[in-house]
CSV table of C-alpha atoms in Angstrom, one decimal:
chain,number,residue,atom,x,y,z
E,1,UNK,CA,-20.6,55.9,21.9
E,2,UNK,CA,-21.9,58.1,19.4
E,3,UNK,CA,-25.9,57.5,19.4
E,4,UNK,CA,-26.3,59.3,15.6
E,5,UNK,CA,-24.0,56.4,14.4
E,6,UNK,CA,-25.2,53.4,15.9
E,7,UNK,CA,-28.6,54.4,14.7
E,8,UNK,CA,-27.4,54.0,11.1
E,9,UNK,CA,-27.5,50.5,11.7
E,10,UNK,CA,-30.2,48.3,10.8
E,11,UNK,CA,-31.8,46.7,13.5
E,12,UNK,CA,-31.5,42.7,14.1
E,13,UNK,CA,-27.9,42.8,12.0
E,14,UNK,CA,-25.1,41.2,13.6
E,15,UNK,CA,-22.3,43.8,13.7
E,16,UNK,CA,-18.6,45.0,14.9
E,17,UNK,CA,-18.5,45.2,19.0
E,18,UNK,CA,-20.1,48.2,19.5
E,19,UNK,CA,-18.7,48.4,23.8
E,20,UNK,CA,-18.3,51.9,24.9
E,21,UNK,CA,-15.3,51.5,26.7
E,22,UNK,CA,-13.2,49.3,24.9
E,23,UNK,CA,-9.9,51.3,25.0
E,24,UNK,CA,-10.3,53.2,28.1
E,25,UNK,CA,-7.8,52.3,31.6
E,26,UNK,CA,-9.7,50.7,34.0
E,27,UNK,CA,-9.7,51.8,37.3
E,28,UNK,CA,-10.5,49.7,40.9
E,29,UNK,CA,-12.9,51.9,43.9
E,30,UNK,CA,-11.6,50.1,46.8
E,31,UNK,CA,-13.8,51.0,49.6
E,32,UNK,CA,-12.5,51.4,52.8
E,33,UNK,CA,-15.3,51.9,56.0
E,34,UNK,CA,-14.9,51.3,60.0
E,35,UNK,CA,-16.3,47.9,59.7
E,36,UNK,CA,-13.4,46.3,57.0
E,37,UNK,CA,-12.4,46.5,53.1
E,38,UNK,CA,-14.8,46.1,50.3
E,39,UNK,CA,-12.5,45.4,47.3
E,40,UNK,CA,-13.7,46.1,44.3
E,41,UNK,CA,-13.2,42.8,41.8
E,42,UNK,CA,-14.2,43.9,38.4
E,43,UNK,CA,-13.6,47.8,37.8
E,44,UNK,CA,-14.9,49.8,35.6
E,45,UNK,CA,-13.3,51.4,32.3
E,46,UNK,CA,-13.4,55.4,32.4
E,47,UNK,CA,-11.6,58.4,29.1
E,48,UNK,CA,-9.2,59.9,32.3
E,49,UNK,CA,-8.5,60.1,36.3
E,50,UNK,CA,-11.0,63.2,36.7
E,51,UNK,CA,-13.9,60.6,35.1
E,52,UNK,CA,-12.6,57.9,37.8
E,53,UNK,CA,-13.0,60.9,41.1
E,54,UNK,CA,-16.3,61.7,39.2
E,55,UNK,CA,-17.2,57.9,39.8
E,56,UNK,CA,-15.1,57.8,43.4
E,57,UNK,CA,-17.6,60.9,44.7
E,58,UNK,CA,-20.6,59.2,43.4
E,59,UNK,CA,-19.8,56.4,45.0
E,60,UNK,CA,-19.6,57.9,48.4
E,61,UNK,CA,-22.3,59.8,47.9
E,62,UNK,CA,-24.4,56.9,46.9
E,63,UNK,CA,-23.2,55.0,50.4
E,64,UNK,CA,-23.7,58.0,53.1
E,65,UNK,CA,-27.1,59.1,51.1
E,66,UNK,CA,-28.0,55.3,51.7
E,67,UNK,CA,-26.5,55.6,56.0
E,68,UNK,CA,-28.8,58.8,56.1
E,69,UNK,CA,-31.5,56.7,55.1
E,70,UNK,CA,-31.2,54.8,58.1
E,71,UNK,CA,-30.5,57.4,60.3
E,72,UNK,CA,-26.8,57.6,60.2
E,73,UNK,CA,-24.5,60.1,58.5
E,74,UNK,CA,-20.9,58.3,58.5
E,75,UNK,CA,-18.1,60.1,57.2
E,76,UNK,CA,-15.5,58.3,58.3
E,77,UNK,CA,-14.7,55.8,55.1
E,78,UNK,CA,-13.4,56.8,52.0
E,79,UNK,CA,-12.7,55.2,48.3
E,80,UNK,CA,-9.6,54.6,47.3
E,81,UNK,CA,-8.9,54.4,43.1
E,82,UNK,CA,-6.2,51.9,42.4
E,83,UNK,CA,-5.3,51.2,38.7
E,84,UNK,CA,-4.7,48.4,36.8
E,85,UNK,CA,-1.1,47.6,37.5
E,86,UNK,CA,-2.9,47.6,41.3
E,87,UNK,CA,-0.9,51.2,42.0
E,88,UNK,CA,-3.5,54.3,44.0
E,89,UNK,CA,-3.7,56.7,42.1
E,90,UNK,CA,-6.2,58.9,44.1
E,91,UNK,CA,-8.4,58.8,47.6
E,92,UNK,CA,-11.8,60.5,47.7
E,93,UNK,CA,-12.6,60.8,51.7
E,94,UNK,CA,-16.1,60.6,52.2
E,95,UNK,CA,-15.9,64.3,53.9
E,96,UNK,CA,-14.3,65.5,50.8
E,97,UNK,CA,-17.7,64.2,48.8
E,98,UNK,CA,-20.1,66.1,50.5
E,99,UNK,CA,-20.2,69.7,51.7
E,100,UNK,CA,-21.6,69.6,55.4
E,101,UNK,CA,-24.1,72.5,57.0
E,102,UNK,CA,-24.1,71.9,60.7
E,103,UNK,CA,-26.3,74.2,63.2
E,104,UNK,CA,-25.2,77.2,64.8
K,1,UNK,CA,-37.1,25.9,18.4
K,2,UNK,CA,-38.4,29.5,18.2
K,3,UNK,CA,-42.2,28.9,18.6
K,4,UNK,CA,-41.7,25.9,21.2
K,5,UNK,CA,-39.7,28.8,23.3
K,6,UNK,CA,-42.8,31.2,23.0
K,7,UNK,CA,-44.9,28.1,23.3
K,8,UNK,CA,-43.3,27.0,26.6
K,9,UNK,CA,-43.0,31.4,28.1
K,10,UNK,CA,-46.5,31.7,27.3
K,11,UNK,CA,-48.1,28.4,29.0
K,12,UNK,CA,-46.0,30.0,32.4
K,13,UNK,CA,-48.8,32.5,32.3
K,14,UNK,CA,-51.7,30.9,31.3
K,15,UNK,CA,-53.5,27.9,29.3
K,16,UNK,CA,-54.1,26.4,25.9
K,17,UNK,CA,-55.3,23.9,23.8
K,18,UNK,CA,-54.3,21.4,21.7
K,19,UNK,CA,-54.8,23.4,18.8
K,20,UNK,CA,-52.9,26.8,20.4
K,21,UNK,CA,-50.0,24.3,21.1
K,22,UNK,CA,-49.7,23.0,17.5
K,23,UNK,CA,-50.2,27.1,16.2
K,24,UNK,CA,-47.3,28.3,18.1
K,25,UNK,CA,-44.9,25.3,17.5
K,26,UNK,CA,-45.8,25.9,13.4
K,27,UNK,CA,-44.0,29.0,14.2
K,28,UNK,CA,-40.3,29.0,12.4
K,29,UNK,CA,-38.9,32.4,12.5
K,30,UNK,CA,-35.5,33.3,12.4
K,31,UNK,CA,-32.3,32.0,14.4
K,32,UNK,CA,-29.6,35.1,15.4
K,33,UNK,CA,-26.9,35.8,17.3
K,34,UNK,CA,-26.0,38.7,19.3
K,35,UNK,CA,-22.7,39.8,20.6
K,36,UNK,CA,-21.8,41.3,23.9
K,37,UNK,CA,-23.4,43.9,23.9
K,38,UNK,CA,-24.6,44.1,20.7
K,39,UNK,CA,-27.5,45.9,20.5
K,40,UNK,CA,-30.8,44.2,18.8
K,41,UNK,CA,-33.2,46.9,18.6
K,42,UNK,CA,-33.0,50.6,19.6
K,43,UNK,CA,-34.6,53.5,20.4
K,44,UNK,CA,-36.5,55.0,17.4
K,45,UNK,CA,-36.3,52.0,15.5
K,46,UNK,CA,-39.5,50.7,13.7
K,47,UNK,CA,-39.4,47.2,14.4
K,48,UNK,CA,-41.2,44.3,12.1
K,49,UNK,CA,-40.4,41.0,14.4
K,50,UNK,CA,-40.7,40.1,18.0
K,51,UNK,CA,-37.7,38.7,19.4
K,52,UNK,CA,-37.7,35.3,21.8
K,53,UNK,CA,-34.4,34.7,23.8
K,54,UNK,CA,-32.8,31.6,23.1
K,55,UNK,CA,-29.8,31.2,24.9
K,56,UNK,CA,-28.0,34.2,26.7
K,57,UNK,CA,-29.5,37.1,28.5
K,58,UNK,CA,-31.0,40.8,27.0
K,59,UNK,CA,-31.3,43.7,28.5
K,60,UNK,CA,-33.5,46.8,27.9
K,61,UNK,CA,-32.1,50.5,28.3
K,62,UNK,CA,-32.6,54.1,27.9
K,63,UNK,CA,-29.1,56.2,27.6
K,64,UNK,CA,-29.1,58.9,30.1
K,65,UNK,CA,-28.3,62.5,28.6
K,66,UNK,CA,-25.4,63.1,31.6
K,67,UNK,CA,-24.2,59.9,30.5
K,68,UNK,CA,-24.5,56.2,31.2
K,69,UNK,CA,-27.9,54.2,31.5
K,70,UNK,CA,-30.5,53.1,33.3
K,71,UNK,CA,-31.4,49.6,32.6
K,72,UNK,CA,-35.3,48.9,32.9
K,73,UNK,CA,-35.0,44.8,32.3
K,74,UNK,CA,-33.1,42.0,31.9
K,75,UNK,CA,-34.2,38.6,29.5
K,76,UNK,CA,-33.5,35.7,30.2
K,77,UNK,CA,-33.7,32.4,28.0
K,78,UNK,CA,-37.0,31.1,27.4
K,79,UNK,CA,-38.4,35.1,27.7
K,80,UNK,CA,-40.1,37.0,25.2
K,81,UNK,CA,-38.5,41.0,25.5
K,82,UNK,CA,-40.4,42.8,22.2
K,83,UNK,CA,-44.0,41.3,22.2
K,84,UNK,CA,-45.1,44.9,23.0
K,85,UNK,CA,-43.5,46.1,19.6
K,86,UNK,CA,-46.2,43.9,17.5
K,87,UNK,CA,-48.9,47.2,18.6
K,88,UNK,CA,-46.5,49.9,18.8
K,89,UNK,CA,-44.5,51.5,15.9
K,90,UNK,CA,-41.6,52.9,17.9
K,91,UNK,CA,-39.1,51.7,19.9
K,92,UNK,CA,-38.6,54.2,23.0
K,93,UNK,CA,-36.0,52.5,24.3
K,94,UNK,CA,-33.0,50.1,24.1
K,95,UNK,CA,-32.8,46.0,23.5
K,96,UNK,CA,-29.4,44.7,23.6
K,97,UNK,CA,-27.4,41.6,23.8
K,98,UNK,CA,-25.0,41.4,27.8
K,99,UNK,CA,-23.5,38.4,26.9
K,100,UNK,CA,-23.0,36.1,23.9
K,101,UNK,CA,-26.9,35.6,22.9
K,102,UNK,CA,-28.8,33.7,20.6
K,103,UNK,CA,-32.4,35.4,19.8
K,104,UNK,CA,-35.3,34.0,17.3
K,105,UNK,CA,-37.0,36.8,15.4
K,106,UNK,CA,-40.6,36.3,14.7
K,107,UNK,CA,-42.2,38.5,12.0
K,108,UNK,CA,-45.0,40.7,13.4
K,109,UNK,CA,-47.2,39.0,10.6
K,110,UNK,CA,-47.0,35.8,11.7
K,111,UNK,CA,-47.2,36.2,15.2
K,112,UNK,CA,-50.7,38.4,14.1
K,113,UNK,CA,-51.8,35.3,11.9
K,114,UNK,CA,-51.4,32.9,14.7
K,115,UNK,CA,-53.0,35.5,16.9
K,116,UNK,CA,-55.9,35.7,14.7
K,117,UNK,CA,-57.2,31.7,14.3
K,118,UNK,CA,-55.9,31.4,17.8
K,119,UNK,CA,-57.5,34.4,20.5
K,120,UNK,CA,-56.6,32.7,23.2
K,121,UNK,CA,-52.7,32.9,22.1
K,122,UNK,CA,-53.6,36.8,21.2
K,123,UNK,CA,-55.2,37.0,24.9
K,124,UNK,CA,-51.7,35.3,26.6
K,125,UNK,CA,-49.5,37.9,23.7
K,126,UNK,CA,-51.2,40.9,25.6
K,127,UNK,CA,-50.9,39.2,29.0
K,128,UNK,CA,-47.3,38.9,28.9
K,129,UNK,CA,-47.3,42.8,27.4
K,130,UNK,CA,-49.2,43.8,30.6
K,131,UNK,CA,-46.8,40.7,33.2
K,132,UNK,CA,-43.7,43.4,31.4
K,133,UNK,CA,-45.8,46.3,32.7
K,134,UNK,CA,-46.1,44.8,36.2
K,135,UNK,CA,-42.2,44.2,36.4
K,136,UNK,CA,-41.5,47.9,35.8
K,137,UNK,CA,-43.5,49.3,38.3
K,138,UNK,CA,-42.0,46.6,40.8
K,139,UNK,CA,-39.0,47.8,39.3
K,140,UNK,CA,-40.0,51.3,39.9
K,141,UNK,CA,-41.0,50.7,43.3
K,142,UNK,CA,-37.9,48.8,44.5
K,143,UNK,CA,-35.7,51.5,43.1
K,144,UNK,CA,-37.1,54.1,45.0
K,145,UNK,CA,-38.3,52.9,48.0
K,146,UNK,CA,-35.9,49.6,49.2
K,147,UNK,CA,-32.7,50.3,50.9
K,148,UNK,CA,-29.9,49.2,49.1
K,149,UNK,CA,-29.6,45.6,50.5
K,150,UNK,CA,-33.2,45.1,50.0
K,151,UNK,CA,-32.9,46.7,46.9
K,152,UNK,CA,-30.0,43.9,45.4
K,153,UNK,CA,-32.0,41.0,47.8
K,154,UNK,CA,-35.3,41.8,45.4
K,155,UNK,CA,-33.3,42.0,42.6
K,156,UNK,CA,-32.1,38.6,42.6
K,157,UNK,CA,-35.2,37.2,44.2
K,158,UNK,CA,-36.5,38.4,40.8
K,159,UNK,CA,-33.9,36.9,39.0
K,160,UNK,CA,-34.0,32.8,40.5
K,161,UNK,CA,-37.6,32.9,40.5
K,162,UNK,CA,-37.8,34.0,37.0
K,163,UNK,CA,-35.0,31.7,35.9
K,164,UNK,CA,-36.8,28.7,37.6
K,165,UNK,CA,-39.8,29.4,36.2
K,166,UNK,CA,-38.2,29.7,32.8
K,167,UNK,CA,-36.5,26.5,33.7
K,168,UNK,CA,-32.5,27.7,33.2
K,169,UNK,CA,-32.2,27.6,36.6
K,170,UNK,CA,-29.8,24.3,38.0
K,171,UNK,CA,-30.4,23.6,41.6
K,172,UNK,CA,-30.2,26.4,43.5
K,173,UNK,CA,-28.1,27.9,41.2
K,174,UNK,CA,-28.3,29.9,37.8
K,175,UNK,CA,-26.2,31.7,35.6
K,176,UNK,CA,-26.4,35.8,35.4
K,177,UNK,CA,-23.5,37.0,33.5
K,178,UNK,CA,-23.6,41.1,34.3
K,179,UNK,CA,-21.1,42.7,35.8
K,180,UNK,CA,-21.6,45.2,39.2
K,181,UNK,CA,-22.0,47.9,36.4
K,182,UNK,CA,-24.9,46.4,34.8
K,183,UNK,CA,-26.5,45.8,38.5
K,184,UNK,CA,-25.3,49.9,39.3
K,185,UNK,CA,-27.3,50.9,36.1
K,186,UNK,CA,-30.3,48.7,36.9
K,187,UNK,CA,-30.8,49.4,40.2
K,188,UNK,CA,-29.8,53.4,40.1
K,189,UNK,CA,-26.9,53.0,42.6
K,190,UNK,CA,-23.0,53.6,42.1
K,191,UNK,CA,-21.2,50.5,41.6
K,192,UNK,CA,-18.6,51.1,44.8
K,193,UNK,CA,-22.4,50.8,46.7
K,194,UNK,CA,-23.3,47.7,44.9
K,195,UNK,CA,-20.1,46.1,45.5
K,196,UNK,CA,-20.2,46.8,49.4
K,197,UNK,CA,-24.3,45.8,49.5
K,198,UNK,CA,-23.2,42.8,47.7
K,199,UNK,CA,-20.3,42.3,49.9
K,200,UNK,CA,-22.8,42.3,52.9
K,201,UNK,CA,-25.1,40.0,51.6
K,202,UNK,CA,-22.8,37.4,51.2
K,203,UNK,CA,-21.0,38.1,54.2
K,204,UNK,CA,-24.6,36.9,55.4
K,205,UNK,CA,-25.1,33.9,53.2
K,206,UNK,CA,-28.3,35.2,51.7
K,207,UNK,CA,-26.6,34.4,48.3
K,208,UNK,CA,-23.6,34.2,46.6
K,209,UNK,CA,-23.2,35.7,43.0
K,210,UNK,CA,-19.3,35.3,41.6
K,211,UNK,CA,-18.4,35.1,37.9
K,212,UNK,CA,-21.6,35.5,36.6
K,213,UNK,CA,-23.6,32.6,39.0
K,214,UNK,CA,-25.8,33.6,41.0
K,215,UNK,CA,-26.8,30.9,44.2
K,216,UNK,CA,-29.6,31.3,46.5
K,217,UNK,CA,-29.2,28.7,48.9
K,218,UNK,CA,-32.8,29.7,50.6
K,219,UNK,CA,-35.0,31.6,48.7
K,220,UNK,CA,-37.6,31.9,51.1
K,221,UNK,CA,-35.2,34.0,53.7
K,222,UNK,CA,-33.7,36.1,50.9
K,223,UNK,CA,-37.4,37.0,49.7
K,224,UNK,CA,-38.2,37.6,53.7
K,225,UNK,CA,-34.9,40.4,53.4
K,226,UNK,CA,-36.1,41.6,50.0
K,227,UNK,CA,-39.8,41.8,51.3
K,228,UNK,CA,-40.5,39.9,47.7
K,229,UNK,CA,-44.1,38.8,46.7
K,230,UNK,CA,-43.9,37.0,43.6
K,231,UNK,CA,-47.3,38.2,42.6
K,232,UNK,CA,-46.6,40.6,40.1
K,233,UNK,CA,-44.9,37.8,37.7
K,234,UNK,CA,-47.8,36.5,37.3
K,235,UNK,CA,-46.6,32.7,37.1
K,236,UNK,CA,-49.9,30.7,36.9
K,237,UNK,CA,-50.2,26.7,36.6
K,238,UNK,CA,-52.1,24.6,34.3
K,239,UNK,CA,-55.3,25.8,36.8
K,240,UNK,CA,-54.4,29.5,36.8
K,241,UNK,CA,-53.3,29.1,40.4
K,242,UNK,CA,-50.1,31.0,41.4
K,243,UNK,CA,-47.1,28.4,41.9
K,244,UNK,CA,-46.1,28.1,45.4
K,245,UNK,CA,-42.3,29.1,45.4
């Protein structure tokens, strides 16, 4: 969404949907962990496949920042992307989100 | 319609007379409706009215210069998002319809009329400007410092306290129509981590929230996992004591 061109508009007017993502694919993060399935229900629209790993690696990153914060760093689950039509179309491992520095 | 909506938001907070009462209900302003998603007033705009939700639910936003946003509020009906833009010329930031919406406009100069012959209605105006400040900073707080299931617990805590206070709120039940993206970009977490914390908590029967309802079958326990304290709402009765929950 172009921000120069919405500000045109007045404020207050009813106008033409202005969503972001109204003609992008959606894509599904299924999230897979030791403890079961989280399936995603709703998606989220992104331009391409490398926007929807952008949003796979955040995702994992979000969820083993959050186990650090408790003490744990799991890096057994990963995410994976299914399309539309339900088909994967890619798998981001949580090991493959992160780079790891170990002692020694 | 419009003033009995800021009549009924602003007696939440705090008291008035007769002649308050019959001020604010003299109030007409303007009946509009917003699409999904439409926004309503943004971010260097110079705004002329204060907006009251009348049916549907608002959010405010800033657009993040990586991309995407980071929502700072939501509205529900029978709130009052813009008072703060009756003092301040600019808009910093982002008001915008999530769902199908129905706002009343109110022009700045009749809000300051009323505000004049009535300075206990201009007292409540700045109240509820300062009860906005509060929420951001609890906002603020929960962001940073909750873990994630804490985080979404608070969250809609906020959400069914707010809504039975503003009396859209059926049982233990009330409608919330955003999607785990709107909750990712309000709370600052991905959306595959909202989906799983959300997973969890109904796995746990804290709540359930499906298809845009949320249900809180005991608010008490969920505001025990959330470690919520309602005091920052500022919800006073007719005595100016806080409503016990």
């Amino acid at each position: 969404m172009n921000k120069k061109d919405r500000r045109r508009r007045p404020h207050l007017v009813v106008c033409a949907d202005v969503s972001p993502r109204a003609s992008m694919p959606r894509y599904f993060f299924n999230l897979h962990e030791a403890d079961g399935i989280a399936e995603d229900p709703e998606g989220s629209e992104f331009p391409d496949i490398l926007a929807a790993r952008r949003e796979a690696i955040a995702g994992a990153r979000s969820i083993i920042k959050d186990g650090a914060g408790r003490g744990i760093v799991d890096l057994t689950g990963w995410i994976e992307v299914v399309d539309a039509d339900g088909q994967p179309v890619l798998t981001v491992p949580f090991v493959e989100a992160v780079k790891l520095r170990l002692p020694g | 319609m419009i003033g009995d909506v800021l009549l009924r938001r602003l007696q939440l907070i705090g008291e008035l007379d007769d002649q308050d009462r019959r001020a604010l209900l003299d109030i007409r302003g303007e009946r509009r409706s917003l699409r999904p998603g439409e926004d309503c007033l943004m971010e260097g705009d110079r705004p002329t009215e204060s907006v009251v939700v009348l049916a549907g639910l608002l959010q405010r936003y800033k657009l993040v210069p990586q991309g995407g946003r980071q929502v700072h509020a939501f509205y529900l009906a029978g709130e009052t998002p813009s008072l703060e833009t009756i003092p301040m010329e600019v808009m910093d930031n982002n008001l915008a319809a999530v769902s199908a919406s129905e706002i009343g406009a109110i022009s700045h100069a009749e809000l300051n009329r009323v505000m004049e012959a009535r300075p206990r209605v201009r007292m409540l105006i700045w109240r509820e400007t300062l009860i906005q400040g509060a929420m951001f900073r609890e906002w603020l707080t929960r962001n940073s410092r909750l873990l994630a299931h804490e985080q979404l617990a608070h969250f809609f805590c906020e959400m069914m306290t707010r809504a039975r206070a503003a009396g859209v709120a059926r049982g233990d039940s009330c409608e919330l129509p955003i999607s785990q993206q709107d909750l990712a970009e309000a709370l600052g977490l991905a959306p595959v981590h909202v989906n799983r914390t959300l997973q969890i908590l109904q796995a746990s029967d804290l709540l359930s929230f499906r298809g845009g309802v949320l249900t809180v079958p005991d608010l008490d326990r969920l505001a025990e996992a959330a470690q919520f304290d309602p005091t920052y709402l500022h919800l006073a009765g007719p005595s100016g004591v806080r409503r016990p929950q």
